[in-house]
């Protein structure tokens, strides 16, 4: 991939970044909260740890990282290590809903305190370090659009139509809606064009959302043997341009289901920002309010505002008050004060 741009949006307590392809579409996201303090280990990062409990009947061992976080080490990676041993590890799959971070053993000489953003850049195709980095209002807009898309249950398909994305406990299901799509030729030719474009979009969404595990693309009929191979190749080739994670795919089944298995890497974007019901967490609401306040203050130099936080959001603020107070002084020059909202919703008023 060439001409990748990195759009960076920094706000109090959060950095959000999107890798943008030459067609102005985001394909990878990065988010770090509170400068990484108190946050789970990230994919690719290294750490010191101690083996707390070896449970070979469960396939490995539970470790405690130097941060206090619990992680899992598979038996195949355990070697001759014993319970209580101090070890060095690298994260190969970040923590996600219902799953601990998974790590592998490394030599002490491989251990280093890697900056999370630098590690993310290094994982991008064609060396993300050399990509053009964009900041400011344009970058803010690009990042906002990218994160909104990554949390949307439905996206457009190149050439027309829509792709529904449903993440369940067992797998990720992609369903094609070709309504409104214009095409020529036979029914088989139109179906093949739609399925190939849908496979392209499914690959981008898997990368954008940091999804892994089992996934299924429900292709539209009719599909012949050659067409099925083309759809499979399109999905695999597209994903390889976006991400280094391993992806295995099968041609569409007689029922039109293209199955795939994708190794996990970073924590899915939805797990970072939403709760189990699909609503933004109180922490997400707090950071969104701070981001909005920052942009408002930038557009109104010299103005002072009060941010009134809903009860659950204010509780998050209180839990991080010393760090948050420092952020307001350093990032917003003390022009924003925080109060608990008398109403159930967060709001902002000028002073």
Short mmCIF file of C-alpha atoms in Angstrom, two decimals:
data_model
loop_
_atom_site.label_atom_id
_atom_site.label_comp_id
_atom_site.label_asym_id
_atom_site.label_seq_id
_atom_site.Cartn_x
_atom_site.Cartn_y
_atom_site.Cartn_z
CA UNK A 1 0.00 0.00 0.00
CA UNK A 2 1.30 3.46 -0.85
CA UNK A 3 0.34 7.03 0.02
CA UNK A 4 -1.01 6.15 3.45
CA UNK A 5 -1.79 9.16 5.60
CA UNK A 6 -2.00 9.18 9.38
CA UNK A 7 -4.72 11.47 10.77
CA UNK A 8 -4.08 12.31 14.44
CA UNK A 9 -6.68 13.82 16.77
CA UNK A 10 -5.51 14.64 20.29
CA UNK A 11 -7.86 15.78 23.03
CA UNK A 12 -7.71 15.83 26.85
CA UNK A 13 -7.26 12.24 28.02
CA UNK A 14 -7.36 10.60 24.60
CA UNK A 15 -5.44 10.21 21.35
CA UNK A 16 -7.39 8.82 18.38
CA UNK A 17 -5.65 8.04 15.09
CA UNK A 18 -6.77 6.73 11.71
CA UNK A 19 -4.64 5.31 8.89
CA UNK A 20 -6.15 6.55 5.62
CA UNK A 21 -5.65 4.82 2.26
CA UNK A 22 -5.20 6.56 -1.15
CA UNK A 23 -8.98 6.39 -1.69
CA UNK A 24 -9.51 8.45 1.51
CA UNK A 25 -10.86 5.44 3.41
CA UNK A 26 -9.71 4.58 6.92
CA UNK A 27 -8.39 1.03 7.32
CA UNK A 28 -6.71 0.94 10.77
CA UNK A 29 -7.48 2.78 14.00
CA UNK A 30 -5.54 3.55 17.17
CA UNK A 31 -6.89 4.88 20.44
CA UNK A 32 -5.01 5.49 23.67
CA UNK A 33 -6.57 6.87 26.81
CA UNK A 34 -4.90 8.66 29.72
CA UNK A 35 -1.47 8.37 28.03
CA UNK A 36 -1.63 4.61 28.63
CA UNK A 37 -1.56 4.96 32.43
CA UNK A 38 -3.61 2.18 34.00
CA UNK A 39 -4.52 0.79 30.58
CA UNK A 40 -4.24 -2.88 29.51
CA UNK A 41 -1.17 -4.14 27.66
CA UNK A 42 -1.41 -3.55 23.93
CA UNK A 43 -0.70 -5.87 21.03
CA UNK A 44 3.07 -5.94 20.37
CA UNK A 45 4.08 -4.45 23.72
CA UNK A 46 6.47 -6.25 26.07
CA UNK A 47 6.38 -6.53 29.84
CA UNK A 48 7.80 -8.29 32.88
CA UNK A 49 5.53 -10.88 34.48
CA UNK A 50 5.36 -13.71 36.99
CA UNK A 51 3.77 -17.10 36.41
CA UNK A 52 1.02 -17.41 39.02
CA UNK A 53 -0.81 -20.61 38.09
CA UNK A 54 -0.04 -23.34 35.57
CA UNK A 55 -3.25 -25.01 34.38
CA UNK A 56 -2.27 -27.39 31.60
CA UNK A 57 -5.79 -28.82 31.49
CA UNK A 58 -6.87 -25.33 30.37
CA UNK A 59 -4.06 -25.10 27.88
CA UNK A 60 -1.50 -22.92 29.58
CA UNK A 61 -0.73 -20.64 32.52
CA UNK A 62 -2.06 -17.47 34.11
CA UNK A 63 0.47 -14.68 34.56
CA UNK A 64 0.48 -11.41 36.47
CA UNK A 65 2.11 -8.57 34.53
CA UNK A 66 4.18 -5.95 36.31
CA UNK A 67 1.20 -3.58 35.89
CA UNK A 68 -1.00 -5.98 37.88
CA UNK A 69 -2.96 -7.10 34.81
CA UNK A 70 -3.64 -10.82 34.38
CA UNK A 71 -2.68 -12.50 31.10
CA UNK A 72 -2.67 -16.00 29.63
CA UNK A 73 0.26 -17.98 28.23
CA UNK A 74 -0.45 -21.05 26.12
CA UNK A 75 1.14 -24.39 26.99
CA UNK A 76 3.00 -24.47 23.68
CA UNK A 77 4.78 -21.26 24.74
CA UNK A 78 5.37 -22.25 28.36
CA UNK A 79 8.41 -24.45 27.84
CA UNK A 80 10.14 -25.54 31.03
CA UNK A 81 9.01 -22.53 33.08
CA UNK A 82 7.61 -23.27 36.53
CA UNK A 83 5.04 -21.63 38.75
CA UNK A 84 6.38 -18.48 40.41
CA UNK A 85 9.03 -17.85 37.76
CA UNK A 86 9.73 -14.28 36.67
CA UNK A 87 9.58 -13.98 32.88
CA UNK A 88 9.48 -11.48 30.04
CA UNK A 89 6.56 -11.55 27.63
CA UNK A 90 5.19 -9.95 24.49
CA UNK A 91 1.46 -9.40 23.95
CA UNK A 92 0.22 -11.30 20.90
CA UNK A 93 -3.51 -10.59 21.45
CA UNK A 94 -4.86 -7.73 23.54
CA UNK A 95 -7.56 -8.06 26.15
CA UNK A 96 -11.11 -8.12 24.77
CA UNK A 97 -14.61 -8.80 26.05
CA UNK A 98 -14.51 -11.97 28.14
CA UNK A 99 -10.89 -12.76 27.24
CA UNK A 100 -7.58 -12.03 28.93
CA UNK A 101 -4.63 -10.67 26.99
CA UNK A 102 -2.56 -13.52 25.52
CA UNK A 103 1.23 -13.33 25.70
CA UNK A 104 4.26 -15.29 24.59
CA UNK A 105 7.65 -15.61 26.26
CA UNK A 106 10.60 -13.54 25.03
CA UNK A 107 14.24 -13.19 25.95
CA UNK A 108 15.10 -10.43 28.43
CA UNK A 109 17.14 -8.72 25.69
CA UNK A 110 13.96 -8.29 23.62
CA UNK A 111 12.18 -6.42 26.40
CA UNK A 112 11.88 -2.68 26.00
CA UNK A 113 9.41 0.02 26.99
CA UNK A 114 7.81 0.53 23.59
CA UNK A 115 5.64 3.56 23.01
CA UNK A 116 2.18 2.25 22.09
CA UNK A 117 1.72 4.65 19.17
CA UNK A 118 5.14 3.79 17.72
CA UNK A 119 4.32 0.08 17.98
CA UNK A 120 1.06 0.71 16.12
CA UNK A 121 2.83 2.67 13.38
CA UNK A 122 5.35 -0.14 12.98
CA UNK A 123 2.50 -2.60 12.38
CA UNK A 124 1.14 -0.65 9.41
CA UNK A 125 1.87 -1.76 5.84
CA UNK A 126 4.83 -0.12 4.11
CA UNK A 127 6.24 1.41 7.29
CA UNK A 128 3.76 3.75 8.92
CA UNK A 129 6.62 5.89 10.24
CA UNK A 130 7.22 7.31 6.76
CA UNK A 131 3.55 8.12 6.13
CA UNK A 132 2.36 11.71 6.08
CA UNK A 133 0.96 12.68 9.49
CA UNK A 134 -1.96 15.12 9.56
CA UNK A 135 -3.24 17.14 12.52
CA UNK A 136 -5.69 20.00 12.95
CA UNK A 137 -9.33 20.40 11.96
CA UNK A 138 -9.06 18.23 8.83
CA UNK A 139 -7.52 15.38 10.82
CA UNK A 140 -10.19 15.74 13.51
CA UNK A 141 -12.91 15.32 10.89
CA UNK A 142 -11.21 12.31 9.27
CA UNK A 143 -10.81 10.61 12.64
CA UNK A 144 -14.40 11.36 13.69
CA UNK A 145 -15.73 9.82 10.48
CA UNK A 146 -13.48 6.77 10.81
CA UNK A 147 -14.51 6.00 14.40
CA UNK A 148 -18.18 6.56 13.65
CA UNK A 149 -17.88 4.09 10.78
CA UNK A 150 -16.07 1.52 12.93
CA UNK A 151 -18.97 1.54 15.39
CA UNK A 152 -21.74 1.50 12.79
CA UNK A 153 -23.73 -1.70 12.18
CA UNK A 154 -24.01 -0.95 8.45
CA UNK A 155 -21.63 0.50 5.83
CA UNK A 156 -21.75 1.16 2.12
CA UNK A 157 -20.32 -1.20 -0.50
CA UNK A 158 -18.14 0.29 -3.26
CA UNK A 159 -20.29 0.53 -6.37
CA UNK A 160 -23.55 0.53 -4.43
CA UNK A 161 -25.40 -1.53 -1.88
CA UNK A 162 -24.85 -1.95 1.85
CA UNK A 163 -23.07 -4.38 4.15
CA UNK A 164 -24.55 -5.22 7.55
CA UNK A 165 -22.08 -6.22 10.25
CA UNK A 166 -23.27 -8.25 13.23
CA UNK A 167 -20.74 -9.29 15.85
CA UNK A 168 -21.99 -12.11 18.04
CA UNK A 169 -20.24 -14.15 20.73
CA UNK A 170 -19.41 -16.87 18.21
CA UNK A 171 -18.55 -14.96 15.04
CA UNK A 172 -18.86 -11.84 12.89
CA UNK A 173 -21.58 -12.04 10.23
CA UNK A 174 -21.53 -9.90 7.07
CA UNK A 175 -24.78 -9.67 5.13
CA UNK A 176 -25.07 -8.07 1.67
CA UNK A 177 -27.94 -5.80 0.64
CA UNK A 178 -27.63 -5.01 -3.08
CA UNK A 179 -30.66 -2.68 -3.19
CA UNK A 180 -29.97 0.40 -5.30
CA UNK A 181 -26.90 -1.08 -6.99
CA UNK A 182 -26.71 -0.66 -10.76
CA UNK A 183 -25.17 -3.45 -12.85
CA UNK A 184 -24.99 -4.92 -16.32
CA UNK A 185 -24.73 -8.40 -17.76
CA UNK A 186 -26.13 -11.70 -16.60
CA UNK A 187 -27.37 -12.42 -13.09
CA UNK A 188 -24.15 -14.35 -12.40
CA UNK A 189 -22.00 -11.41 -13.57
CA UNK A 190 -23.92 -8.94 -11.41
CA UNK A 191 -23.72 -11.24 -8.41
CA UNK A 192 -19.99 -11.72 -8.87
CA UNK A 193 -19.38 -7.97 -9.07
CA UNK A 194 -21.42 -7.34 -5.93
CA UNK A 195 -19.79 -10.19 -3.99
CA UNK A 196 -16.27 -9.10 -4.91
CA UNK A 197 -16.95 -5.51 -3.84
CA UNK A 198 -18.57 -6.75 -0.64
CA UNK A 199 -15.51 -8.93 0.05
CA UNK A 200 -13.30 -5.86 -0.37
CA UNK A 201 -15.39 -3.93 2.11
CA UNK A 202 -15.58 -6.82 4.59
CA UNK A 203 -11.78 -7.06 4.58
CA UNK A 204 -11.43 -3.34 5.30
CA UNK A 205 -13.98 -3.50 8.10
CA UNK A 206 -12.22 -6.44 9.77
CA UNK A 207 -9.01 -4.41 9.78
CA UNK A 208 -10.66 -1.11 10.74
CA UNK A 209 -12.55 -2.59 13.68
CA UNK A 210 -9.72 -4.91 14.86
CA UNK A 211 -12.04 -7.90 14.70
CA UNK A 212 -10.80 -11.48 14.82
CA UNK A 213 -11.93 -15.06 15.27
CA UNK A 214 -14.52 -16.60 12.97
CA UNK A 215 -16.36 -14.52 10.37
CA UNK A 216 -18.83 -15.29 7.59
CA UNK A 217 -19.73 -13.33 4.46
CA UNK A 218 -23.19 -14.30 3.19
CA UNK A 219 -22.72 -13.94 -0.58
CA UNK A 220 -25.58 -13.43 -3.01
CA UNK A 221 -26.43 -16.05 -5.63
CA UNK A 222 -25.68 -17.33 -8.17
CA UNK A 223 -22.04 -18.27 -7.57
CA UNK A 224 -20.07 -20.72 -9.70
CA UNK A 225 -16.78 -22.37 -8.77
CA UNK A 226 -14.55 -19.84 -10.54
CA UNK A 227 -16.53 -16.93 -9.12
CA UNK A 228 -16.20 -18.32 -5.61
CA UNK A 229 -12.42 -18.50 -5.97
CA UNK A 230 -12.35 -14.88 -7.16
CA UNK A 231 -14.36 -13.69 -4.15
CA UNK A 232 -12.10 -15.62 -1.78
CA UNK A 233 -8.97 -14.19 -3.39
CA UNK A 234 -10.34 -10.65 -3.33
CA UNK A 235 -11.03 -10.80 0.40
CA UNK A 236 -7.66 -12.31 1.27
CA UNK A 237 -5.62 -9.99 -0.98
CA UNK A 238 -7.43 -6.90 0.29
CA UNK A 239 -6.97 -7.77 3.95
CA UNK A 240 -3.25 -8.47 3.40
CA UNK A 241 -2.85 -4.88 2.17
CA UNK A 242 -4.32 -3.54 5.39
CA UNK A 243 -3.02 -5.78 8.16
CA UNK A 244 -0.21 -8.27 8.96
CA UNK A 245 -2.58 -10.58 10.88
CA UNK A 246 -3.05 -14.10 9.49
CA UNK A 247 -6.33 -14.74 7.70
CA UNK A 248 -7.58 -18.09 6.41
CA UNK A 249 -10.56 -18.21 4.03
CA UNK A 250 -12.65 -20.88 2.33
CA UNK A 251 -14.51 -20.53 -0.98
CA UNK A 252 -18.26 -19.92 -0.61
CA UNK A 253 -20.18 -23.03 0.42
CA UNK A 254 -23.16 -24.38 -1.58
CA UNK A 255 -25.25 -22.04 0.59
CA UNK A 256 -23.09 -19.05 -0.42
CA UNK A 257 -21.31 -18.67 2.93
CA UNK A 258 -17.67 -17.58 2.70
CA UNK A 259 -16.07 -18.58 6.01
CA UNK A 260 -12.87 -17.16 7.41
CA UNK A 261 -10.71 -17.40 10.51
CA UNK A 262 -8.66 -14.38 11.57
CA UNK A 263 -6.11 -14.22 14.37
CA UNK A 264 -6.79 -11.68 17.09
CA UNK A 265 -4.48 -8.71 17.58
CA UNK A 266 -5.54 -5.43 19.16
CA UNK A 267 -8.65 -5.01 21.27
CA UNK A 268 -11.68 -4.40 19.02
CA UNK A 269 -12.67 -0.74 18.79
CA UNK A 270 -16.17 -1.52 20.04
CA UNK A 271 -14.78 -3.19 23.18
CA UNK A 272 -12.76 -0.07 23.96
CA UNK A 273 -15.62 2.40 23.55
CA UNK A 274 -18.96 0.65 24.12
CA UNK A 275 -20.59 -1.34 26.90
CA UNK A 276 -22.27 -4.74 26.60
CA UNK A 277 -25.48 -3.12 25.32
CA UNK A 278 -23.70 -1.25 22.54
CA UNK A 279 -23.98 2.17 24.22
CA UNK A 280 -20.95 4.40 24.90
CA UNK A 281 -19.38 3.76 28.29
CA UNK A 282 -19.31 6.54 30.86
CA UNK A 283 -15.58 6.91 30.19
CA UNK A 284 -16.28 7.31 26.47
CA UNK A 285 -18.93 9.92 27.24
CA UNK A 286 -16.47 11.82 29.44
CA UNK A 287 -13.76 11.86 26.79
CA UNK A 288 -16.28 12.84 24.11
CA UNK A 289 -17.41 15.77 26.27
CA UNK A 290 -13.80 16.89 26.83
CA UNK A 291 -13.08 16.61 23.10
CA UNK A 292 -16.15 18.72 22.27
CA UNK A 293 -15.20 21.28 24.91
CA UNK A 294 -11.68 21.58 23.51
CA UNK A 295 -12.96 22.26 20.00
CA UNK A 296 -15.46 24.80 21.28
CA UNK A 297 -12.79 26.67 23.21
CA UNK A 298 -10.51 26.67 20.17
CA UNK A 299 -13.23 28.32 18.12
CA UNK A 300 -13.91 30.91 20.83
CA UNK A 301 -10.57 32.30 22.06
CA UNK A 302 -10.88 33.91 25.45
CA UNK A 303 -14.20 32.24 26.30
CA UNK A 304 -14.78 30.31 29.54
CA UNK A 305 -17.15 27.36 29.88
CA UNK A 306 -18.55 25.05 32.53
CA UNK A 307 -19.02 21.39 31.64
CA UNK A 308 -21.83 19.79 33.64
CA UNK A 309 -21.38 16.03 33.68
CA UNK A 310 -24.12 13.43 34.12
CA UNK A 311 -23.81 11.41 37.33
CA UNK A 312 -22.12 8.30 35.85
CA UNK A 313 -19.78 10.44 33.77
CA UNK A 314 -18.93 12.66 36.73
CA UNK A 315 -18.03 9.52 38.71
CA UNK A 316 -15.40 8.65 36.11
CA UNK A 317 -14.11 12.21 36.29
CA UNK A 318 -13.84 11.96 40.08
CA UNK A 319 -11.91 8.69 39.83
CA UNK A 320 -9.26 10.45 37.73
CA UNK A 321 -9.60 13.95 39.12
CA UNK A 322 -5.90 14.77 39.78
CA UNK A 323 -4.88 13.74 36.25
CA UNK A 324 -7.94 15.41 34.72
CA UNK A 325 -7.32 18.69 36.56
CA UNK A 326 -3.78 18.67 35.18
CA UNK A 327 -5.09 18.07 31.67
CA UNK A 328 -7.50 21.02 31.92
CA UNK A 329 -4.71 23.32 33.04
CA UNK A 330 -2.24 22.17 30.40
CA UNK A 331 -4.56 21.62 27.44
CA UNK A 332 -7.34 24.17 28.03
CA UNK A 333 -5.52 26.84 30.06
CA UNK A 334 -8.02 26.57 32.88
CA UNK A 335 -10.87 27.89 30.71
CA UNK A 336 -13.07 24.89 31.48
CA UNK A 337 -14.49 23.98 34.87
CA UNK A 338 -16.25 20.73 35.73
CA UNK A 339 -19.40 20.34 37.78
CA UNK A 340 -21.94 17.60 38.44
CA UNK A 341 -25.02 18.12 36.29
CA UNK A 342 -28.36 18.74 38.03
CA UNK A 343 -30.01 17.12 34.98
CA UNK A 344 -29.46 13.48 33.88
CA UNK A 345 -27.53 14.53 30.75
CA UNK A 346 -24.15 16.13 30.18
CA UNK A 347 -24.20 19.71 28.91
CA UNK A 348 -21.91 22.72 28.54
CA UNK A 349 -22.65 26.39 29.21
CA UNK A 350 -20.66 29.54 28.70
CA UNK A 351 -19.63 31.49 31.79
#
